mmCIF file of C-alpha atoms and ligand atoms in Angstrom:
data_model
loop_
_atom_site.group_PDB
_atom_site.id
_atom_site.type_symbol
_atom_site.label_atom_id
_atom_site.label_comp_id
_atom_site.label_asym_id
_atom_site.label_seq_id
_atom_site.Cartn_x
_atom_site.Cartn_y
_atom_site.Cartn_z
ATOM 1 C CA MET A 1 85.935 30.716 154.860
ATOM 2 C CA THR A 2 85.756 34.502 154.620
ATOM 3 C CA ASP A 3 83.567 36.779 156.688
ATOM 4 C CA ASP A 4 80.939 37.838 154.171
ATOM 5 C CA LYS A 5 78.712 39.550 156.762
ATOM 6 C CA LYS A 6 80.567 42.845 156.324
ATOM 7 C CA TRP A 7 80.628 42.833 152.525
ATOM 8 C CA HIS A 8 78.437 44.949 150.292
ATOM 9 C CA ALA A 9 75.926 43.225 147.985
ATOM 10 C CA ASP A 10 78.212 43.504 144.932
ATOM 11 C CA THR A 11 81.069 41.756 146.702
ATOM 12 C CA ILE A 12 78.779 39.090 148.174
ATOM 13 C CA GLN A 13 77.428 38.031 144.785
ATOM 14 C CA VAL A 14 80.951 37.503 143.402
ATOM 15 C CA ARG A 15 82.770 36.139 146.462
ATOM 16 C CA SER A 16 80.391 34.471 148.924
ATOM 17 C CA GLY A 17 80.502 30.703 149.085
ATOM 18 C CA LEU A 18 83.771 30.492 147.122
ATOM 19 C CA ASN A 19 85.476 27.306 148.293
ATOM 20 C CA ARG A 20 88.702 26.648 146.392
ATOM 21 C CA SER A 21 90.131 23.165 146.040
ATOM 22 C CA GLU A 22 93.804 22.373 146.697
ATOM 23 C CA ASN A 23 94.477 23.515 143.089
ATOM 24 C CA ASN A 24 93.590 27.133 143.922
ATOM 25 C CA GLU A 25 91.513 27.668 140.780
ATOM 26 C CA THR A 26 90.297 31.262 140.194
ATOM 27 C CA SER A 27 86.789 30.300 139.107
ATOM 28 C CA GLU A 28 84.480 28.065 141.141
ATOM 29 C CA ALA A 29 85.095 24.388 140.315
ATOM 30 C CA LEU A 30 82.535 21.945 138.984
ATOM 31 C CA PHE A 31 82.512 18.801 141.133
ATOM 32 C CA MET A 32 80.842 16.443 138.682
ATOM 33 C CA THR A 33 80.754 13.457 141.008
ATOM 34 C CA SER A 34 77.926 11.348 142.383
ATOM 35 C CA GLY A 35 79.809 10.060 145.394
ATOM 36 C CA PHE A 36 82.777 10.705 147.672
ATOM 37 C CA VAL A 37 85.389 8.356 149.122
ATOM 38 C CA TYR A 38 86.326 7.849 152.767
ATOM 39 C CA ASP A 39 89.708 7.445 154.443
ATOM 40 C CA SER A 40 88.413 4.494 156.456
ATOM 41 C CA ALA A 41 85.339 2.383 157.134
ATOM 42 C CA GLU A 42 85.101 4.183 160.475
ATOM 43 C CA GLN A 43 84.914 7.580 158.721
ATOM 44 C CA ALA A 44 82.193 6.243 156.401
ATOM 45 C CA ALA A 45 80.227 5.008 159.407
ATOM 46 C CA ALA A 46 80.679 8.348 161.215
ATOM 47 C CA SER A 47 79.517 10.193 158.085
ATOM 48 C CA PHE A 48 76.275 8.232 158.026
ATOM 49 C CA GLU A 49 75.815 8.801 161.757
ATOM 50 C CA GLY A 50 76.021 12.510 160.992
ATOM 51 C CA THR A 51 78.958 13.242 163.276
ATOM 52 C CA THR A 52 81.250 14.505 160.453
ATOM 53 C CA ASP A 53 80.715 17.272 157.897
ATOM 54 C CA ASN A 54 82.271 15.637 154.803
ATOM 55 C CA PHE A 55 80.200 15.047 151.677
ATOM 56 C CA ILE A 56 78.506 11.634 151.359
ATOM 57 C CA TYR A 57 76.499 11.540 148.142
ATOM 58 C CA SER A 58 75.450 14.309 145.755
ATOM 59 C CA ARG A 59 71.743 13.742 146.391
ATOM 60 C CA TYR A 60 72.421 15.063 149.920
ATOM 61 C CA GLY A 61 74.966 17.720 148.989
ATOM 62 C CA ASN A 62 78.018 18.433 146.848
ATOM 63 C CA PRO A 63 80.780 21.092 146.981
ATOM 64 C CA THR A 64 79.478 22.912 143.874
ATOM 65 C CA MET A 65 75.910 22.857 145.183
ATOM 66 C CA GLN A 66 77.211 24.159 148.502
ATOM 67 C CA MET A 67 78.974 27.096 146.829
ATOM 68 C CA ALA A 68 75.703 28.033 145.088
ATOM 69 C CA GLU A 69 73.770 27.618 148.358
ATOM 70 C CA GLN A 70 76.139 29.741 150.422
ATOM 71 C CA ARG A 71 76.271 32.456 147.760
ATOM 72 C CA LEU A 72 72.485 32.639 147.396
ATOM 73 C CA ALA A 73 71.991 32.581 151.194
ATOM 74 C CA ALA A 74 74.420 35.503 151.542
ATOM 75 C CA ILE A 75 72.663 37.453 148.747
ATOM 76 C CA GLU A 76 69.260 36.810 150.350
ATOM 77 C CA GLY A 77 70.424 37.454 153.907
ATOM 78 C CA ALA A 78 69.238 33.968 154.928
ATOM 79 C CA GLU A 79 70.980 31.636 157.363
ATOM 80 C CA ALA A 80 70.793 28.633 155.048
ATOM 81 C CA CYS A 81 69.797 27.451 151.577
ATOM 82 C CA ARG A 82 69.319 24.245 149.587
ATOM 83 C CA VAL A 83 69.281 24.138 145.792
ATOM 84 C CA CYS A 84 66.772 21.949 143.969
ATOM 85 C CA SER A 85 66.277 20.447 140.522
ATOM 86 C CA THR A 86 63.488 22.911 139.584
ATOM 87 C CA GLY A 87 61.538 25.761 141.118
ATOM 88 C CA MET A 88 58.586 23.417 141.573
ATOM 89 C CA ALA A 89 60.759 20.843 143.387
ATOM 90 C CA ALA A 90 61.822 23.653 145.744
ATOM 91 C CA ILE A 91 58.276 24.889 146.364
ATOM 92 C CA PHE A 92 56.730 21.436 146.727
ATOM 93 C CA SER A 93 59.507 20.205 149.050
ATOM 94 C CA SER A 94 59.316 23.376 151.172
ATOM 95 C CA MET A 95 55.659 22.525 151.838
ATOM 96 C CA ALA A 96 55.737 18.715 151.921
ATOM 97 C CA CYS A 97 58.654 18.611 154.399
ATOM 98 C CA GLN A 98 56.441 20.128 157.100
ATOM 99 C CA LEU A 99 52.830 19.176 156.264
ATOM 100 C CA GLN A 100 50.773 16.189 157.319
ATOM 101 C CA ALA A 101 47.159 15.034 156.956
ATOM 102 C CA GLY A 102 44.809 17.325 158.846
ATOM 103 C CA ASP A 103 46.932 20.465 158.377
ATOM 104 C CA ARG A 104 45.483 23.666 156.948
ATOM 105 C CA VAL A 105 47.228 25.815 154.317
ATOM 106 C CA VAL A 106 46.134 29.306 153.283
ATOM 107 C CA ALA A 107 47.393 30.842 150.049
ATOM 108 C CA SER A 108 46.907 33.819 147.818
ATOM 109 C CA GLN A 109 45.010 32.744 144.686
ATOM 110 C CA ALA A 110 47.298 34.657 142.298
ATOM 111 C CA LEU A 111 49.885 31.915 141.808
ATOM 112 C CA PHE A 112 52.081 30.329 139.179
ATOM 113 C CA GLY A 113 49.992 27.630 137.439
ATOM 114 C CA ALA A 114 51.850 24.635 138.908
ATOM 115 C CA CYS A 115 51.694 26.107 142.450
ATOM 116 C CA HIS A 116 47.941 26.488 141.997
ATOM 117 C CA ALA A 117 47.762 22.785 141.030
ATOM 118 C CA ILE A 118 49.755 21.699 144.111
ATOM 119 C CA LEU A 119 47.373 23.602 146.380
ATOM 120 C CA THR A 120 44.086 22.730 144.698
ATOM 121 C CA LYS A 121 44.733 19.192 143.389
ATOM 122 C CA ILE A 122 47.713 17.485 145.048
ATOM 123 C CA LEU A 123 47.760 18.497 148.740
ATOM 124 C CA PRO A 124 43.960 17.968 149.200
ATOM 125 C CA ARG A 125 44.430 14.331 148.037
ATOM 126 C CA TRP A 126 46.552 13.787 151.146
ATOM 127 C CA GLY A 127 44.019 15.176 153.581
ATOM 128 C CA ILE A 128 45.534 18.655 153.717
ATOM 129 C CA GLN A 129 42.949 21.401 153.710
ATOM 130 C CA THR A 130 43.832 24.326 151.437
ATOM 131 C CA GLU A 131 42.111 27.685 151.083
ATOM 132 C CA LEU A 132 42.830 30.215 148.347
ATOM 133 C CA ILE A 133 41.911 33.849 148.873
ATOM 134 C CA ASP A 134 42.328 37.199 147.134
ATOM 135 C CA GLY A 135 45.828 38.060 148.370
ATOM 136 C CA THR A 136 45.422 41.756 147.585
ATOM 137 C CA ASP A 137 42.639 42.037 150.197
ATOM 138 C CA ILE A 138 43.974 42.286 153.762
ATOM 139 C CA LEU A 139 40.460 41.782 155.188
ATOM 140 C CA GLN A 140 40.325 38.334 153.577
ATOM 141 C CA TRP A 141 43.686 37.451 155.134
ATOM 142 C CA GLN A 142 42.406 38.622 158.539
ATOM 143 C CA ALA A 143 39.207 36.593 158.267
ATOM 144 C CA THR A 144 40.889 33.428 156.952
ATOM 145 C CA LEU A 145 43.774 33.550 159.420
ATOM 146 C CA ALA A 146 41.434 33.988 162.383
ATOM 147 C CA THR A 147 41.457 30.147 162.268
ATOM 148 C CA PRO A 148 44.808 28.424 162.997
ATOM 149 C CA ALA A 149 46.867 27.249 160.018
ATOM 150 C CA LYS A 150 50.159 25.441 159.478
ATOM 151 C CA LEU A 151 51.409 27.263 156.382
ATOM 152 C CA VAL A 152 50.720 30.418 154.411
ATOM 153 C CA PHE A 153 51.968 30.639 150.827
ATOM 154 C CA LEU A 154 52.055 33.633 148.516
ATOM 155 C CA GLU A 155 53.705 35.076 145.436
ATOM 156 C CA SER A 156 54.342 38.832 145.096
ATOM 157 C CA PRO A 157 54.415 40.252 142.469
ATOM 158 C CA SER A 158 52.304 37.434 141.090
ATOM 159 C CA ASN A 159 52.447 35.672 137.761
ATOM 160 C CA PRO A 160 51.165 36.814 135.272
ATOM 161 C CA VAL A 161 49.378 40.088 136.121
ATOM 162 C CA LEU A 162 51.716 41.360 138.853
ATOM 163 C CA GLN A 163 49.370 41.694 141.790
ATOM 164 C CA LEU A 164 51.069 42.412 145.126
ATOM 165 C CA VAL A 165 50.540 41.066 148.616
ATOM 166 C CA ASP A 166 51.503 43.086 151.699
ATOM 167 C CA ILE A 167 54.160 40.654 152.929
ATOM 168 C CA ALA A 168 54.783 42.308 156.326
ATOM 169 C CA ALA A 169 51.057 42.451 157.175
ATOM 170 C CA VAL A 170 50.448 38.841 156.099
ATOM 171 C CA ALA A 171 53.548 37.628 157.994
ATOM 172 C CA GLU A 172 52.130 39.107 161.196
ATOM 173 C CA LEU A 173 48.701 37.503 160.642
ATOM 174 C CA ALA A 174 50.286 34.164 159.690
ATOM 175 C CA HIS A 175 52.378 34.074 162.848
ATOM 176 C CA LYS A 176 49.349 34.894 165.024
ATOM 177 C CA ALA A 177 47.569 31.932 163.374
ATOM 178 C CA GLY A 178 50.540 29.685 164.223
ATOM 179 C CA ALA A 179 51.607 29.417 160.583
ATOM 180 C CA LYS A 180 54.931 29.779 158.804
ATOM 181 C CA LEU A 181 54.955 32.082 155.776
ATOM 182 C CA ILE A 182 56.542 30.890 152.509
ATOM 183 C CA VAL A 183 57.086 33.546 149.826
ATOM 184 C CA ASP A 184 57.738 32.622 146.174
ATOM 185 C CA ASN A 185 60.026 35.558 145.332
ATOM 186 C CA VAL A 186 60.724 34.733 141.677
ATOM 187 C CA PHE A 187 59.362 37.896 140.074
ATOM 188 C CA ALA A 188 61.083 40.291 142.488
ATOM 189 C CA THR A 189 64.416 38.406 142.769
ATOM 190 C CA PRO A 190 66.603 38.810 145.887
ATOM 191 C CA VAL A 191 67.842 42.084 144.394
ATOM 192 C CA LEU A 192 64.489 43.888 144.559
ATOM 193 C CA GLN A 193 62.659 42.364 147.540
ATOM 194 C CA SER A 194 63.701 40.713 150.817
ATOM 195 C CA PRO A 195 60.754 38.698 152.184
ATOM 196 C CA LEU A 196 62.709 37.454 155.240
ATOM 197 C CA ALA A 197 63.342 41.057 156.306
ATOM 198 C CA LEU A 198 59.587 41.684 155.902
ATOM 199 C CA GLY A 199 58.781 38.808 158.276
ATOM 200 C CA ALA A 200 58.530 35.732 156.018
ATOM 201 C CA ASP A 201 59.998 32.455 157.325
ATOM 202 C CA ILE A 202 60.914 30.738 154.061
ATOM 203 C CA VAL A 203 61.730 32.060 150.585
ATOM 204 C CA THR A 204 61.612 29.960 147.428
ATOM 205 C CA TYR A 205 62.995 30.580 143.937
ATOM 206 C CA SER A 206 62.831 29.122 140.522
ATOM 207 C CA THR A 207 66.510 29.716 139.683
ATOM 208 C CA THR A 208 65.483 28.931 136.100
ATOM 209 C CA LYS A 209 64.461 32.588 135.883
ATOM 210 C CA HIS A 210 66.571 35.679 136.726
ATOM 211 C CA LEU A 211 69.027 33.843 138.985
ATOM 212 C CA ASP A 212 70.410 31.985 135.976
ATOM 213 C CA GLY A 213 69.135 34.763 133.758
ATOM 214 C CA GLN A 214 70.433 33.264 130.551
ATOM 215 C CA GLY A 215 67.741 30.714 129.852
ATOM 216 C CA ARG A 216 70.007 27.687 130.286
ATOM 217 C CA LEU A 217 69.120 25.771 133.384
ATOM 218 C CA LEU A 218 66.230 24.433 135.398
ATOM 219 C CA GLY A 219 66.653 24.921 139.110
ATOM 220 C CA GLY A 220 65.129 26.014 142.370
ATOM 221 C CA ALA A 221 66.132 27.105 145.857
ATOM 222 C CA VAL A 222 64.707 27.119 149.382
ATOM 223 C CA LEU A 223 66.020 29.589 151.963
ATOM 224 C CA GLY A 224 65.294 30.046 155.649
ATOM 225 C CA SER A 225 66.711 29.683 159.130
ATOM 226 C CA LYS A 226 69.469 27.155 159.820
ATOM 227 C CA ALA A 227 67.050 25.282 162.098
ATOM 228 C CA PHE A 228 64.393 24.987 159.370
ATOM 229 C CA ILE A 229 66.808 24.025 156.571
ATOM 230 C CA GLU A 230 68.890 21.557 158.564
ATOM 231 C CA ASP A 231 66.307 19.958 160.845
ATOM 232 C CA ILE A 232 63.092 20.058 158.793
ATOM 233 C CA PHE A 233 63.980 20.525 155.119
ATOM 234 C CA GLN A 234 67.211 18.521 154.790
ATOM 235 C CA PRO A 235 65.863 15.135 156.042
ATOM 236 C CA PHE A 236 62.988 15.349 153.512
ATOM 237 C CA TYR A 237 65.248 16.563 150.678
ATOM 238 C CA ARG A 238 67.870 13.916 151.330
ATOM 239 C CA GLN A 239 65.338 11.050 151.148
ATOM 240 C CA THR A 240 63.105 12.309 148.331
ATOM 241 C CA GLY A 241 65.702 13.429 145.764
ATOM 242 C CA ALA A 242 64.833 17.031 144.833
ATOM 243 C CA SER A 243 68.492 18.087 144.637
ATOM 244 C CA MET A 244 70.066 20.175 141.871
ATOM 245 C CA SER A 245 72.662 18.656 139.556
ATOM 246 C CA ALA A 246 76.249 19.779 140.153
ATOM 247 C CA PHE A 247 76.426 21.089 136.582
ATOM 248 C CA ASN A 248 73.391 23.324 137.068
ATOM 249 C CA ALA A 249 74.733 24.466 140.446
ATOM 250 C CA TRP A 250 77.976 25.436 138.727
ATOM 251 C CA MET A 251 76.126 27.514 136.094
ATOM 252 C CA LEU A 252 74.065 29.087 138.874
ATOM 253 C CA VAL A 253 77.028 30.045 141.036
ATOM 254 C CA LYS A 254 78.613 31.799 138.042
ATOM 255 C CA SER A 255 75.340 33.526 136.980
ATOM 256 C CA MET A 256 74.860 35.016 140.413
ATOM 257 C CA GLU A 257 78.066 37.065 139.932
ATOM 258 C CA THR A 258 76.135 39.344 137.544
ATOM 259 C CA LEU A 259 72.679 39.096 139.148
ATOM 260 C CA ARG A 260 72.344 42.690 140.345
ATOM 261 C CA LEU A 261 73.732 44.177 137.132
ATOM 262 C CA ARG A 262 71.283 42.167 135.039
ATOM 263 C CA VAL A 263 68.211 42.683 137.230
ATOM 264 C CA GLU A 264 68.766 46.423 137.586
ATOM 265 C CA ALA A 265 69.324 46.893 133.850
ATOM 266 C CA MET A 266 66.246 44.818 132.954
ATOM 267 C CA SER A 267 64.099 46.664 135.511
ATOM 268 C CA ALA A 268 65.216 50.067 134.232
ATOM 269 C CA THR A 269 64.239 49.086 130.683
ATOM 270 C CA ALA A 270 60.936 47.607 131.905
ATOM 271 C CA GLY A 271 60.080 50.879 133.664
ATOM 272 C CA GLN A 272 60.651 52.828 130.440
ATOM 273 C CA LEU A 273 58.647 50.363 128.347
ATOM 274 C CA ALA A 274 55.774 50.412 130.865
ATOM 275 C CA ASP A 275 55.490 54.201 130.439
ATOM 276 C CA LYS A 276 55.491 53.904 126.656
ATOM 277 C CA LEU A 277 52.993 51.019 126.615
ATOM 278 C CA ALA A 278 50.620 52.872 128.962
ATOM 279 C CA SER A 279 50.211 55.673 126.430
ATOM 280 C CA HIS A 280 49.884 53.512 123.289
ATOM 281 C CA PRO A 281 46.345 53.629 121.821
ATOM 282 C CA ALA A 282 46.216 49.829 121.270
ATOM 283 C CA ILE A 283 46.584 49.188 125.015
ATOM 284 C CA GLU A 284 43.598 48.801 127.301
ATOM 285 C CA SER A 285 45.637 48.638 130.524
ATOM 286 C CA ILE A 286 49.087 47.801 131.806
ATOM 287 C CA SER A 287 50.141 46.190 135.037
ATOM 288 C CA TYR A 288 53.579 47.165 136.327
ATOM 289 C CA PRO A 289 54.223 47.663 140.059
ATOM 290 C CA GLY A 290 56.391 50.711 139.355
ATOM 291 C CA HIS A 291 53.775 52.497 137.238
ATOM 292 C CA ALA A 292 51.455 54.983 138.977
ATOM 293 C CA SER A 293 48.411 53.252 137.422
ATOM 294 C CA HIS A 294 49.089 50.064 139.443
ATOM 295 C CA PRO A 295 46.401 49.771 142.163
ATOM 296 C CA GLN A 296 49.102 48.853 144.714
ATOM 297 C CA PHE A 297 51.696 51.404 143.601
ATOM 298 C CA GLU A 298 52.115 52.625 147.189
ATOM 299 C CA LEU A 299 52.697 49.113 148.543
ATOM 300 C CA ALA A 300 55.223 48.509 145.739
ATOM 301 C CA GLN A 301 57.189 51.588 146.855
ATOM 302 C CA LYS A 302 57.091 50.349 150.444
ATOM 303 C CA GLN A 303 58.127 46.713 150.054
ATOM 304 C CA MET A 304 60.173 46.597 146.836
ATOM 305 C CA LYS A 305 63.542 48.168 146.069
ATOM 306 C CA GLY A 306 62.777 48.157 142.333
ATOM 307 C CA PHE A 307 59.890 46.913 140.230
ATOM 308 C CA GLY A 308 61.266 44.076 138.149
ATOM 309 C CA SER A 309 61.513 42.993 134.548
ATOM 310 C CA LEU A 310 57.946 41.769 133.999
ATOM 311 C CA ILE A 311 55.077 43.778 132.570
ATOM 312 C CA ALA A 312 51.565 42.549 131.821
ATOM 313 C CA PHE A 313 49.467 44.495 129.339
ATOM 314 C CA GLN A 314 46.047 44.087 127.853
ATOM 315 C CA VAL A 315 45.534 44.886 124.172
ATOM 316 C CA ASN A 316 42.182 46.084 122.857
ATOM 317 C CA GLY A 317 40.516 43.312 120.871
ATOM 318 C CA GLY A 318 40.935 40.233 123.101
ATOM 319 C CA ARG A 319 42.696 37.009 122.089
ATOM 320 C CA GLN A 320 42.729 37.819 118.374
ATOM 321 C CA ALA A 321 44.581 41.101 118.894
ATOM 322 C CA ALA A 322 46.898 39.556 121.491
ATOM 323 C CA PHE A 323 47.831 36.693 119.109
ATOM 324 C CA LYS A 324 48.324 39.154 116.241
ATOM 325 C CA THR A 325 50.602 41.286 118.433
ATOM 326 C CA LEU A 326 52.697 38.240 119.398
ATOM 327 C CA ASN A 327 52.821 37.006 115.790
ATOM 328 C CA SER A 328 53.961 40.442 114.576
ATOM 329 C CA LEU A 329 56.974 40.647 116.909
ATOM 330 C CA LYS A 330 60.284 40.448 115.062
ATOM 331 C CA LEU A 331 62.818 40.801 117.884
ATOM 332 C CA ILE A 332 60.997 39.700 121.040
ATOM 333 C CA ASP A 333 60.435 35.926 121.059
ATOM 334 C CA ILE A 334 57.209 34.114 121.924
ATOM 335 C CA SER A 335 58.073 31.991 124.967
ATOM 336 C CA ASN A 336 56.563 31.161 128.325
ATOM 337 C CA ASN A 337 59.960 31.387 130.057
ATOM 338 C CA LEU A 338 60.931 34.592 131.857
ATOM 339 C CA GLY A 339 63.862 36.358 133.476
ATOM 340 C CA ASP A 340 66.061 35.635 130.429
ATOM 341 C CA ALA A 341 68.570 38.078 128.910
ATOM 342 C CA LYS A 342 66.390 37.815 125.772
ATOM 343 C CA SER A 343 62.999 39.550 125.910
ATOM 344 C CA LEU A 344 60.165 37.031 125.790
ATOM 345 C CA ALA A 345 56.396 37.432 125.504
ATOM 346 C CA CYS A 346 53.475 35.057 125.956
ATOM 347 C CA HIS A 347 49.680 34.868 126.114
ATOM 348 C CA PRO A 348 49.034 33.538 129.658
ATOM 349 C CA ALA A 349 45.354 32.576 129.125
ATOM 350 C CA SER A 350 46.271 30.027 126.422
ATOM 351 C CA THR A 351 49.663 28.897 127.796
ATOM 352 C CA THR A 352 50.951 29.270 131.381
ATOM 353 C CA HIS A 353 47.458 29.646 132.857
ATOM 354 C CA SER A 354 45.473 27.489 130.391
ATOM 355 C CA ASN A 355 45.032 24.764 133.049
ATOM 356 C CA LEU A 356 42.851 27.126 135.112
ATOM 357 C CA SER A 357 39.104 27.249 134.541
ATOM 358 C CA PRO A 358 37.753 30.427 132.872
ATOM 359 C CA GLU A 359 36.247 31.345 136.285
ATOM 360 C CA ASP A 360 39.623 30.990 138.025
ATOM 361 C CA ARG A 361 41.274 33.090 135.309
ATOM 362 C CA ALA A 362 38.596 35.761 135.726
ATOM 363 C CA ALA A 363 39.152 35.751 139.518
ATOM 364 C CA LEU A 364 42.846 36.440 138.827
ATOM 365 C CA SER A 365 42.038 39.217 136.292
ATOM 366 C CA ILE A 366 43.745 37.262 133.491
ATOM 367 C CA THR A 367 41.915 38.212 130.307
ATOM 368 C CA GLU A 368 42.079 37.015 126.682
ATOM 369 C CA GLY A 369 43.775 40.302 125.751
ATOM 370 C CA HIS A 370 46.643 39.919 128.232
ATOM 371 C CA ILE A 371 50.252 39.577 127.141
ATOM 372 C CA ARG A 372 53.037 39.006 129.654
ATOM 373 C CA LEU A 373 56.340 40.553 128.660
ATOM 374 C CA SER A 374 59.636 39.538 130.260
ATOM 375 C CA VAL A 375 62.055 42.341 129.471
ATOM 376 C CA GLY A 376 65.622 41.261 128.717
ATOM 377 C CA LEU A 377 68.914 43.042 128.240
ATOM 378 C CA GLU A 378 68.388 44.371 124.719
ATOM 379 C CA HIS A 379 68.396 48.158 124.111
ATOM 380 C CA THR A 380 65.154 49.924 125.094
ATOM 381 C CA SER A 381 64.801 51.593 121.664
ATOM 382 C CA ASP A 382 65.008 48.293 119.791
ATOM 383 C CA LEU A 383 62.440 46.734 122.107
ATOM 384 C CA TRP A 384 60.049 49.675 121.823
ATOM 385 C CA GLN A 385 60.362 49.742 118.051
ATOM 386 C CA ASP A 386 59.421 46.059 117.948
ATOM 387 C CA LEU A 387 56.527 46.379 120.406
ATOM 388 C CA SER A 388 55.048 49.507 118.835
ATOM 389 C CA GLN A 389 55.147 48.138 115.267
ATOM 390 C CA ALA A 390 53.482 44.904 116.469
ATOM 391 C CA LEU A 391 50.780 46.803 118.371
ATOM 392 C CA ASP A 392 50.157 49.095 115.367
ATOM 393 C CA LEU A 393 49.762 46.076 113.058
ATOM 394 C CA ALA A 394 47.540 44.161 115.495
ATOM 395 C CA THR A 395 45.059 46.996 115.830
ATOM 396 C CA SER A 396 45.243 48.411 112.274
ATOM 397 C CA ASP A 397 42.099 46.672 111.004
HETATM 398 C C1 PLP B 1 58.808 29.480 136.882
HETATM 399 C C2 PLP B 1 58.163 29.683 138.175
HETATM 400 C C3 PLP B 1 58.009 28.616 139.071
HETATM 401 C C4 PLP B 1 58.432 27.201 138.734
HETATM 402 O O1 PLP B 1 59.785 27.068 138.474
HETATM 403 P P1 PLP B 1 60.415 25.898 137.562
HETATM 404 O O2 PLP B 1 61.865 26.150 137.637
HETATM 405 O O3 PLP B 1 59.827 26.054 136.197
HETATM 406 O O4 PLP B 1 59.994 24.604 138.167
HETATM 407 C C5 PLP B 1 57.403 28.882 140.279
HETATM 408 N N1 PLP B 1 56.961 30.102 140.604
HETATM 409 C C6 PLP B 1 57.094 31.159 139.772
HETATM 410 C C7 PLP B 1 56.593 32.490 140.184
HETATM 411 C C8 PLP B 1 57.693 30.987 138.525
HETATM 412 O O5 PLP B 1 57.802 32.014 137.687
#
């Protein structure tokens, strides 16, 4: 295989992981096979002993999955990667592979709804102690990580209101507490933020979002050191079945070829829309890490290379005005998905974060007037025309 260490990011996302079959196809091949055959019974036995590196069964690994894994690892700058059936399979497996009863996990409270449920409902059932804190407050991290922990988990920027956590500072505190740091990097993407370079140990993705970027597949990924992926993650993954289908891995490997182009274009449009939204009279506040009004604007400049395609904004008039805004959109679709080429908007309090109690939503600053907008690849003018007419209508009476 080629030496992708010396390549620039653009070359890596098109070429890394490419593993041509004996047919020398141009485009990455789809190996739609559950199993693999052996030359001899001895080779089969050696494969199960782990002394060979041939493929055994697609639950453990497959050539198309491996191309996606090597490409994503090269993009991220990680030693190793495994692709999973969903983002949640990736996140849950990255925790479950290394936790046991009696362990302590500390996490930022601003999390994707299903991650919040894993930490508050599922892990505690198995005797794992979990503590959620305000991730924007470094003093809370210091106080909580004064006691040893096994894992620290955070999301930055967070879903849905784009709060940031100082990844480098938390990595240092986590390591002093004896913990590994897992960062859910979905909102930033590998293009705009590199948690491993900031000190994190493990990075997780929902590849359903920008990595596919075309709203087609469900998928996830776990990245980290070779030692973590091969010795700790792989044995758990192989036995518990979180793997990605070869078909989804094939779509993913092709999508990654255009990842930077898509993410940079979407982020540029999001930056322009954030400015326009901030000065619209129907808007109470906006939350965009690249906008000067963001309380952690300085941290965003320090740890991100760009500010992403998601904007949260609060319309005056609570749920009624937020619903009316969504219902008045003609181009932007109402959907809880994100990172798609098509711009999508949703009302987090009644959808993605409706499983949280009103108190938990308040602690996360998610209000009834909040709309989360995932900016796609449409032209900025068309998107602004749609947003401004919807906001005008929603607040006209
Ligand atoms: C979507 C998402 C997930 C879950 O991913 P799935 O692919 O839907 O399982 C986890 N974290 C964040 C931040 C997400 O946006």
